Tab-separated table of C-alpha atoms in Angstrom:
chain	number	residue	atom	x	y	z
A	1	MET	CA	13.273	9.646	21.827
A	2	TRP	CA	16.590	9.312	20.632
A	3	GLY	CA	18.550	7.106	17.893
A	4	LEU	CA	20.662	7.137	16.182
A	5	GLY	CA	20.494	9.359	13.182
A	6	GLY	CA	18.053	11.698	14.969
A	7	LYS	CA	15.274	11.112	17.635
A	8	HIS	CA	11.267	10.760	16.955
A	9	TYR	CA	8.238	11.198	19.235
A	10	TRP	CA	4.420	11.216	18.958
A	11	GLY	CA	3.225	14.735	18.497
A	12	ARG	CA	-0.016	13.915	19.046
A	13	LYS	CA	-1.500	9.896	20.092
A	14	GLU	CA	-5.171	9.454	20.822
A	15	GLY	CA	-5.792	6.133	22.601
A	16	SER	CA	-8.057	3.013	21.084
A	17	GLU	CA	-11.088	5.434	22.867
A	18	GLY	CA	-10.477	7.906	20.306
A	19	LYS	CA	-11.548	8.294	16.617
A	20	VAL	CA	-8.859	7.925	13.910
A	21	GLU	CA	-8.760	9.209	10.915
A	22	GLY	CA	-5.231	8.692	10.135
A	23	ILE	CA	-1.217	8.887	10.727
A	24	VAL	CA	0.916	12.172	9.126
A	25	VAL	CA	4.653	10.911	9.341
A	26	VAL	CA	5.791	14.397	9.742
A	27	PHE	CA	9.206	14.164	8.069
A	28	ALA	CA	10.813	17.687	10.083
A	29	TRP	CA	13.601	19.799	8.326
A	30	MET	CA	17.246	20.090	9.785
A	31	PHE	CA	17.894	22.250	12.863
A	32	SER	CA	14.196	22.168	13.253
A	33	GLU	CA	12.857	21.223	17.302
A	34	PRO	CA	8.828	20.679	17.643
A	35	SER	CA	8.094	24.312	18.897
A	36	HIS	CA	8.562	24.550	14.882
A	37	VAL	CA	6.964	21.629	13.940
A	38	LYS	CA	3.745	22.109	16.883
A	39	LYS	CA	1.638	24.321	14.672
A	40	TYR	CA	1.851	21.631	11.880
A	41	VAL	CA	0.445	18.733	15.399
A	42	ASP	CA	-1.897	21.384	16.148
A	43	PHE	CA	-3.767	21.563	13.018
A	44	TYR	CA	-3.085	17.630	11.957
A	45	SER	CA	-4.635	17.217	15.015
A	46	SER	CA	-7.431	19.594	14.541
A	47	LEU	CA	-8.608	16.667	11.415
A	48	GLY	CA	-8.641	13.986	13.698
A	49	TRP	CA	-4.930	12.134	12.365
A	50	ASN	CA	-2.005	11.551	14.806
A	51	SER	CA	1.274	12.842	14.473
A	52	LEU	CA	4.436	10.754	14.313
A	53	VAL	CA	7.376	13.543	13.948
A	54	CYS	CA	10.524	13.085	13.026
A	55	HIS	CA	13.721	15.029	13.173
A	56	SER	CA	16.831	14.915	11.311
A	57	GLN	CA	20.196	14.829	12.486
A	58	PHE	CA	22.362	17.192	9.685
A	59	LEU	CA	24.847	14.628	9.133
A	60	ASN	CA	21.892	12.488	8.119
A	61	MET	CA	21.887	13.614	4.771
A	62	PHE	CA	25.671	12.533	3.932
A	63	PHE	CA	25.612	9.162	5.885
A	64	PRO	CA	23.071	7.062	4.551
A	65	ASP	CA	23.306	5.004	6.909
A	66	LYS	CA	22.904	7.023	9.835
A	67	ALA	CA	19.389	7.618	7.961
A	68	ALA	CA	18.849	4.196	7.045
A	69	ALA	CA	19.070	3.626	10.311
A	70	LEU	CA	16.356	6.247	12.088
A	71	ALA	CA	14.330	4.894	9.349
A	72	LEU	CA	13.819	2.139	10.971
A	73	GLU	CA	13.360	3.466	13.926
A	74	ILE	CA	10.166	4.788	12.616
A	75	VAL	CA	9.586	1.730	10.703
A	76	ASN	CA	8.721	-0.114	13.710
A	77	GLU	CA	7.146	2.734	15.540
A	78	LEU	CA	4.384	2.528	12.612
A	79	LEU	CA	4.746	-1.457	12.065
A	80	GLU	CA	3.255	-1.631	15.952
A	81	GLU	CA	1.025	0.839	15.913
A	82	LEU	CA	-1.114	0.286	12.514
A	83	LYS	CA	-0.726	-3.941	13.947
A	84	ALA	CA	-2.705	-2.472	16.965
A	85	ARG	CA	-5.169	-0.381	14.765
A	86	PRO	CA	-4.695	0.097	10.499
A	87	CYS	CA	-5.168	2.635	9.111
A	88	PRO	CA	-3.906	5.670	6.301
A	89	VAL	CA	-0.572	7.547	6.672
A	90	VAL	CA	0.616	10.561	5.035
A	91	PHE	CA	4.689	11.298	4.684
A	92	ALA	CA	4.914	15.262	5.304
A	93	SER	CA	8.204	16.274	4.963
A	94	PHE	CA	10.201	19.656	4.942
A	95	SER	CA	13.332	21.009	3.321
A	96	GLY	CA	16.022	17.966	2.860
A	97	GLY	CA	13.814	15.363	5.045
A	98	PRO	CA	13.272	13.065	2.025
A	99	LYS	CA	17.126	12.575	2.120
A	100	ALA	CA	17.513	13.062	5.973
A	101	CYS	CA	15.001	10.557	6.305
A	102	ALA	CA	11.718	9.465	4.654
A	103	TYR	CA	13.314	8.252	1.492
A	104	LYS	CA	14.935	5.611	3.531
A	105	VAL	CA	11.322	5.148	5.113
A	106	LEU	CA	10.317	4.297	1.587
A	107	GLN	CA	12.919	1.893	1.138
A	108	ALA	CA	12.769	0.178	3.750
A	109	SER	CA	8.562	-0.899	3.911
A	110	ASP	CA	8.828	-1.770	-0.138
A	111	ILE	CA	10.908	-5.181	0.581
A	112	PRO	CA	10.931	-6.259	-2.734
A	113	ARG	CA	13.579	-4.664	-4.692
A	114	TYR	CA	14.726	-3.103	-0.831
A	115	ASN	CA	14.694	-5.207	2.376
A	116	ASN	CA	15.967	-9.432	2.211
A	117	SER	CA	15.760	-8.923	5.866
A	118	LEU	CA	13.179	-11.493	8.163
A	119	GLN	CA	10.633	-9.581	8.597
A	120	GLY	CA	9.841	-7.420	5.374
A	121	GLY	CA	6.673	-9.457	5.674
A	122	GLU	CA	5.595	-7.162	8.837
A	123	TYR	CA	7.556	-4.281	7.134
A	124	SER	CA	4.744	-4.347	3.482
A	125	LEU	CA	1.836	-3.678	5.820
A	126	VAL	CA	3.534	0.098	6.355
A	127	ARG	CA	3.227	0.042	3.390
A	128	ASP	CA	-0.103	-1.418	2.641
A	129	CYS	CA	-1.988	1.865	4.914
A	130	VAL	CA	1.316	4.866	3.303
A	131	SER	CA	-2.102	6.983	1.256
A	132	GLY	CA	-0.412	10.169	0.866
A	133	HIS	CA	2.311	11.988	0.689
A	134	ILE	CA	2.830	16.465	1.394
A	135	PHE	CA	5.939	18.129	-0.283
A	136	ASP	CA	6.327	21.168	1.897
A	137	SER	CA	9.259	23.203	0.312
A	138	SER	CA	10.719	19.796	-0.935
A	139	PRO	CA	12.127	17.664	-2.675
A	140	VAL	CA	15.682	19.231	-2.111
A	141	ASP	CA	17.726	18.621	-5.378
A	142	PHE	CA	21.624	17.043	-3.074
A	143	THR	CA	24.022	19.024	-5.342
A	144	SER	CA	27.459	19.395	-4.495
A	145	ASP	CA	26.759	22.932	-2.598
A	146	MET	CA	24.014	21.599	-0.018
A	147	GLY	CA	25.747	21.736	2.819
A	148	THR	CA	26.968	25.531	2.366
A	149	ARG	CA	23.096	26.013	0.954
A	150	PHE	CA	21.690	24.972	4.582
A	151	PHE	CA	24.084	26.707	6.882
A	152	LEU	CA	23.833	29.971	6.058
A	153	SER	CA	19.857	29.874	5.066
A	154	PRO	CA	18.074	32.381	7.309
A	155	ALA	CA	14.992	30.332	6.366
A	156	PHE	CA	16.340	27.949	9.834
A	157	PHE	CA	16.898	30.452	11.899
A	158	THR	CA	14.350	31.573	13.975
A	159	THR	CA	16.352	33.632	16.408
A	160	PRO	CA	18.457	36.651	15.434
A	161	PRO	CA	21.658	35.432	12.546
A	162	PRO	CA	25.288	35.003	14.257
A	163	PRO	CA	28.004	36.553	14.170
A	164	PRO	CA	30.036	36.865	11.931
A	165	PHE	CA	32.577	34.612	12.995
A	166	VAL	CA	30.108	31.963	13.250
A	167	ARG	CA	28.299	32.278	10.118
A	168	TRP	CA	32.300	31.658	8.462
A	169	LEU	CA	32.548	28.642	10.859
A	170	ALA	CA	29.930	27.159	9.970
A	171	HIS	CA	30.583	28.436	5.939
A	172	GLY	CA	34.177	25.802	6.344
A	173	PHE	CA	32.519	23.553	8.242
A	174	ALA	CA	30.088	23.231	5.200
A	175	SER	CA	32.311	23.626	2.656
A	176	SER	CA	34.748	20.631	3.985
A	177	LEU	CA	31.628	18.273	4.056
A	178	ASP	CA	30.713	19.651	0.376
A	179	SER	CA	34.348	18.485	-1.020
A	180	LEU	CA	35.108	15.558	1.053
A	181	PHE	CA	31.816	13.440	-0.268
A	182	LEU	CA	31.926	15.196	-3.716
A	183	SER	CA	32.770	11.356	-5.487
A	184	ASN	CA	29.744	9.779	-3.172
A	185	PHE	CA	27.444	12.920	-4.645
A	186	GLU	CA	26.546	12.159	-7.609
A	187	ALA	CA	25.047	7.745	-6.508
A	188	GLN	CA	23.729	9.389	-4.030
A	189	ARG	CA	21.996	11.917	-5.592
A	190	ALA	CA	20.664	9.210	-8.187
A	191	ASN	CA	18.713	7.284	-5.263
A	192	LEU	CA	17.550	9.443	-3.861
A	193	TRP	CA	15.392	10.786	-6.500
A	194	GLN	CA	14.980	6.922	-7.775
A	195	THR	CA	13.153	6.071	-4.592
A	196	LEU	CA	10.771	8.882	-4.692
A	197	TYR	CA	10.195	8.667	-8.546
A	198	ALA	CA	9.168	4.745	-7.756
A	199	SER	CA	7.288	5.723	-4.888
A	200	VAL	CA	4.728	6.624	-8.146
A	201	SER	CA	3.790	2.540	-7.563
A	202	ILE	CA	2.394	2.678	-3.586
A	203	GLY	CA	-0.440	4.753	-5.847
A	204	ALA	CA	-0.974	7.885	-3.227
A	205	PRO	CA	-1.604	11.212	-4.051
A	206	TYR	CA	0.286	13.875	-3.418
A	207	LEU	CA	0.664	18.079	-1.708
A	208	ILE	CA	4.128	19.679	-3.520
A	209	LEU	CA	4.233	23.376	-1.890
A	210	CYS	CA	7.109	25.572	-2.917
A	211	SER	CA	7.744	29.227	-3.980
A	212	GLU	CA	9.093	31.178	-6.893
A	213	ASP	CA	11.371	33.066	-4.717
A	214	ASP	CA	13.177	29.790	-2.181
A	215	ASP	CA	16.572	29.783	-2.926
A	216	ILE	CA	17.273	26.511	-0.707
A	217	ALA	CA	14.851	24.094	-2.953
A	218	PRO	CA	14.320	26.053	-6.224
A	219	CYS	CA	10.810	27.081	-8.184
A	220	GLU	CA	11.861	24.250	-10.869
A	221	THR	CA	13.418	21.808	-9.147
A	222	ILE	CA	10.043	21.240	-7.892
A	223	ARG	CA	7.569	22.011	-10.889
A	224	ASN	CA	10.333	19.429	-13.039
A	225	PHE	CA	9.646	16.879	-10.268
A	226	ALA	CA	6.212	17.697	-10.139
A	227	GLN	CA	5.860	17.040	-13.716
A	228	ARG	CA	7.873	13.530	-13.837
A	229	LEU	CA	5.287	12.218	-10.486
A	230	LYS	CA	2.604	12.886	-13.714
A	231	ASP	CA	4.276	11.755	-16.431
A	232	LEU	CA	4.707	8.103	-13.947
A	233	GLY	CA	0.943	8.540	-13.703
A	234	GLY	CA	0.473	9.963	-10.119
A	235	ASP	CA	-2.221	11.938	-8.779
A	236	VAL	CA	-0.628	15.503	-8.565
A	237	LYS	CA	-1.619	18.750	-7.051
A	238	LEU	CA	1.504	21.843	-6.765
A	239	ILE	CA	0.750	24.639	-5.512
A	240	THR	CA	3.561	27.854	-6.151
A	241	TRP	CA	3.578	30.915	-4.325
A	242	SER	CA	5.245	34.548	-6.063
A	243	SER	CA	7.013	35.149	-2.317
A	244	SER	CA	7.102	32.972	0.517
A	245	PRO	CA	10.495	31.932	2.349
A	246	HIS	CA	11.044	28.644	2.849
A	247	VAL	CA	9.479	25.752	4.866
A	248	GLY	CA	7.242	29.417	5.442
A	249	HIS	CA	4.429	29.012	3.243
A	250	TYR	CA	2.043	27.904	6.147
A	251	ARG	CA	2.472	30.530	8.126
A	252	HIS	CA	2.661	33.321	5.325
A	253	HIS	CA	-1.184	31.622	3.079
A	254	PRO	CA	-2.445	30.104	5.917
A	255	LYS	CA	-5.947	29.708	3.690
A	256	GLU	CA	-4.628	28.243	1.063
A	257	TYR	CA	-2.113	25.828	2.727
A	258	LYS	CA	-5.425	24.509	5.484
A	259	GLU	CA	-7.725	23.959	2.340
A	260	ALA	CA	-4.901	21.996	0.119
A	261	VAL	CA	-3.852	19.869	2.697
A	262	THR	CA	-7.768	19.431	4.221
A	263	GLU	CA	-8.112	18.374	0.664
A	264	VAL	CA	-5.194	15.358	0.295
A	265	LEU	CA	-5.686	13.857	3.765
A	266	SER	CA	-10.194	13.366	2.923
A	267	LYS	CA	-8.715	11.901	-0.877
A	268	SER	CA	-6.334	9.981	1.425
A	269	SER	CA	-8.412	8.726	3.753
A	270	PHE	CA	-10.375	7.733	0.454
A	271	VAL	CA	-7.335	5.621	-1.108
A	272	TYR	CA	-7.137	4.479	1.837
A	273	SER	CA	-10.607	2.650	2.393
A	274	LYS	CA	-11.201	1.930	-1.711
A	275	ARG	CA	-7.336	-0.724	-1.097
A	276	THR	CA	-8.773	-1.946	1.890
A	277	CYS	CA	-12.314	-2.421	0.158
A	278	GLN	CA	-10.234	-3.694	-3.068
A	279	VAL	CA	-8.541	-6.789	-0.446
A	280	LYS	CA	-11.217	-7.287	1.141
A	281	SER	CA	-13.106	-8.563	-2.144
A	282	GLU	CA	-9.852	-10.556	-3.550
A	283	LYS	CA	-10.048	-12.117	-0.605
A	284	THR	CA	-13.499	-13.195	-0.538
A	285	THR	CA	-12.694	-13.852	-4.497
A	286	THR	CA	-9.714	-16.253	-3.692
A	287	ILE	CA	-12.213	-17.940	-1.224
A	288	GLU	CA	-15.209	-18.927	-2.324
A	289	HIS	CA	-13.008	-20.051	-5.339
A	290	SER	CA	-11.042	-22.076	-3.067
A	291	ASN	CA	-14.871	-23.710	-1.821
A	292	CYS	CA	-16.132	-24.570	-5.385
A	293	LYS	CA	-12.702	-26.511	-6.442
A	294	ASN	CA	-12.891	-27.559	-3.146
A	295	TYR	CA	-17.084	-28.999	-3.860
A	296	GLU	CA	-16.014	-29.403	-7.553
A	297	GLN	CA	-18.647	-32.067	-8.930
A	298	PRO	CA	-16.769	-35.663	-9.979
A	299	ARG	CA	-16.446	-36.002	-13.312
A	300	GLU	CA	-16.381	-39.730	-15.365
A	301	ARG	CA	-13.383	-41.144	-16.571
A	302	GLU	CA	-13.274	-43.124	-20.332
A	303	GLY	CA	-14.068	-46.446	-18.021
A	304	GLY	CA	-17.592	-45.548	-16.401
A	305	ASP	CA	-16.500	-45.004	-12.319
A	306	LEU	CA	-16.365	-41.793	-10.669
A	307	TRP	CA	-13.212	-38.857	-9.244
A	308	GLU	CA	-12.541	-36.337	-7.504
A	309	GLU	CA	-9.197	-34.847	-7.450
A	310	GLY	CA	-7.844	-35.181	-4.107
A	311	GLY	CA	-5.908	-37.568	-2.050
A	312	ASP	CA	-7.852	-38.053	1.091
A	313	ASP	CA	-11.480	-36.600	-0.137
A	314	GLN	CA	-11.767	-39.515	-2.764
A	315	ASN	CA	-13.196	-41.763	-0.788
A	316	VAL	CA	-15.764	-39.718	0.315
A	317	PRO	CA	-19.336	-38.914	-1.599
A	318	ASN	CA	-21.057	-35.759	-3.058
A	319	ILE	CA	-24.590	-35.565	-1.908
A	320	SER	CA	-25.493	-33.399	-4.637
A	321	THR	CA	-24.093	-35.487	-7.070
A	322	ARG	CA	-26.948	-37.598	-9.369
A	323	THR	CA	-25.056	-41.392	-9.226
A	324	ARG	CA	-26.502	-42.905	-13.134
A	325	ILE	CA	-27.482	-46.561	-13.369
A	326	ASN	CA	-26.946	-48.579	-16.360
A	327	GLY	CA	-30.179	-50.389	-17.409
A	328	HIS	CA	-29.241	-53.811	-18.353
A	329	GLY	CA	-27.262	-54.195	-15.135
A	330	VAL	CA	-28.064	-56.361	-12.519
A	331	LEU	CA	-29.690	-53.099	-10.182
A	332	GLY	CA	-31.338	-52.079	-13.253
A	333	GLU	CA	-33.007	-55.367	-14.125
A	334	ILE	CA	-34.182	-55.883	-10.033
A	335	LEU	CA	-35.414	-52.846	-10.022
A	336	SER	CA	-37.249	-52.978	-13.612
A	337	ASP	CA	-38.677	-56.673	-12.438
A	338	VAL	CA	-39.897	-55.218	-9.484
A	339	CYS	CA	-41.108	-51.225	-10.291
A	340	VAL	CA	-42.323	-52.254	-13.982
A	341	PRO	CA	-44.870	-55.405	-14.519
A	342	LYS	CA	-44.204	-57.675	-17.122
A	343	ASN	CA	-47.577	-57.886	-18.385
A	344	VAL	CA	-50.283	-55.125	-18.379
A	345	GLU	CA	-53.619	-56.100	-19.993
A	346	GLY	CA	-51.728	-58.454	-22.241
A	347	TRP	CA	-48.841	-55.884	-23.698
A	348	ASP	CA	-44.962	-57.128	-22.845
A	349	MET	CA	-43.753	-54.401	-21.091
A	350	SER	CA	-40.551	-56.270	-19.206
A	351	MET	CA	-36.373	-55.114	-20.792
A	352	GLY	CA	-33.382	-56.285	-20.104
A	353	PRO	CA	-31.644	-58.234	-22.980
A	354	ARG	CA	-32.698	-61.078	-22.691
A	355	HIS	CA	-36.579	-59.407	-22.972
A	356	SER	CA	-37.320	-59.298	-26.879
A	357	PRO	CA	-38.458	-55.656	-26.764
A	358	ARG	CA	-41.127	-55.651	-29.646
A	359	LEU	CA	-44.800	-56.676	-28.234
A	360	SER	CA	-46.433	-58.910	-29.158
A	361	LEU	CA	-48.908	-59.619	-32.778
A	362	THR	CA	-50.679	-62.042	-32.724
A	363	LYS	CA	-52.221	-59.305	-29.167
A	364	SER	CA	-51.873	-56.771	-31.145
A	365	VAL	CA	-54.569	-58.112	-33.281
A	366	ARG	CA	-56.730	-59.341	-31.261
A	367	ARG	CA	-57.221	-56.725	-29.070
A	368	SER	CA	-58.041	-54.675	-31.925
A	369	ARG	CA	-60.575	-56.894	-33.398
A	370	LEU	CA	-62.179	-56.289	-30.006
């Protein structure tokens, strides 16, 4: 469906009866069409993964509010699906996809830092399901000549290049955008990279694919990005080809590409399963700890009275408690009189403060003489 900053749709979505390994959210490159990303959707489908595809508008890279509006639609779509059937989610970003939408999705799902909406608790479900990241010819550094580079790159034209006059108009329009937003570039650029680096806290693996002859996403920039993620503790796999066009790695290196993506999707499933088991274990431990507190053994005060923590449960007896009996009290004397014979063949066995605990010396001597 179309949104304020682009469109999104399910490239492949199995019903409840079909087995689904997870969801790949595809943040496609600028000027891409559904036919351009179909081969990726089919590949993910062959591995059992659904695909939610996002096509961002070019102006999203200059207007963060447009990117945020589209990101909110993506998060809501994911939230509806994950409520019904939780599963691992992998973000696959191509070219300028992170700046046009993906980083805003990360911000929307990271509630404590970026979002104060009433739905914050629900959006955290999306973050809890994020289990992997794929960067294909990405991320692109947000520099002052970005618009010009995108408009003039042949990587975004599947048809024959436009006439020189059209290219000249495009160059002028892109240069105007770059100049108009020059003052905001640095702040937006810092926000982008900080968000991408902060995604390490999710604990999901990264697959980064780049080429040494890519003029839009320079290899040096992507290598620095990968190294920074590693320094922050991220699980990063970087694959660099010596010759491969921008967003053309799958077409030129299909075998290596498929192996790498299959590996990261498998690892993402493992990360999600491990995370789910850990959450269940923590919940079980919390419940057991709560039960232990509720059934805690009563303790004695200094005066000897029994008591239990809690208000309403204070008068409820605990069947597992062994109550002590004072041998010199009233109940102790009654039980002593009933259960303990006072004279066993001449021995005085009575107890209590009114009876002498000493044995009769005379009877003892008399018995010994016998």
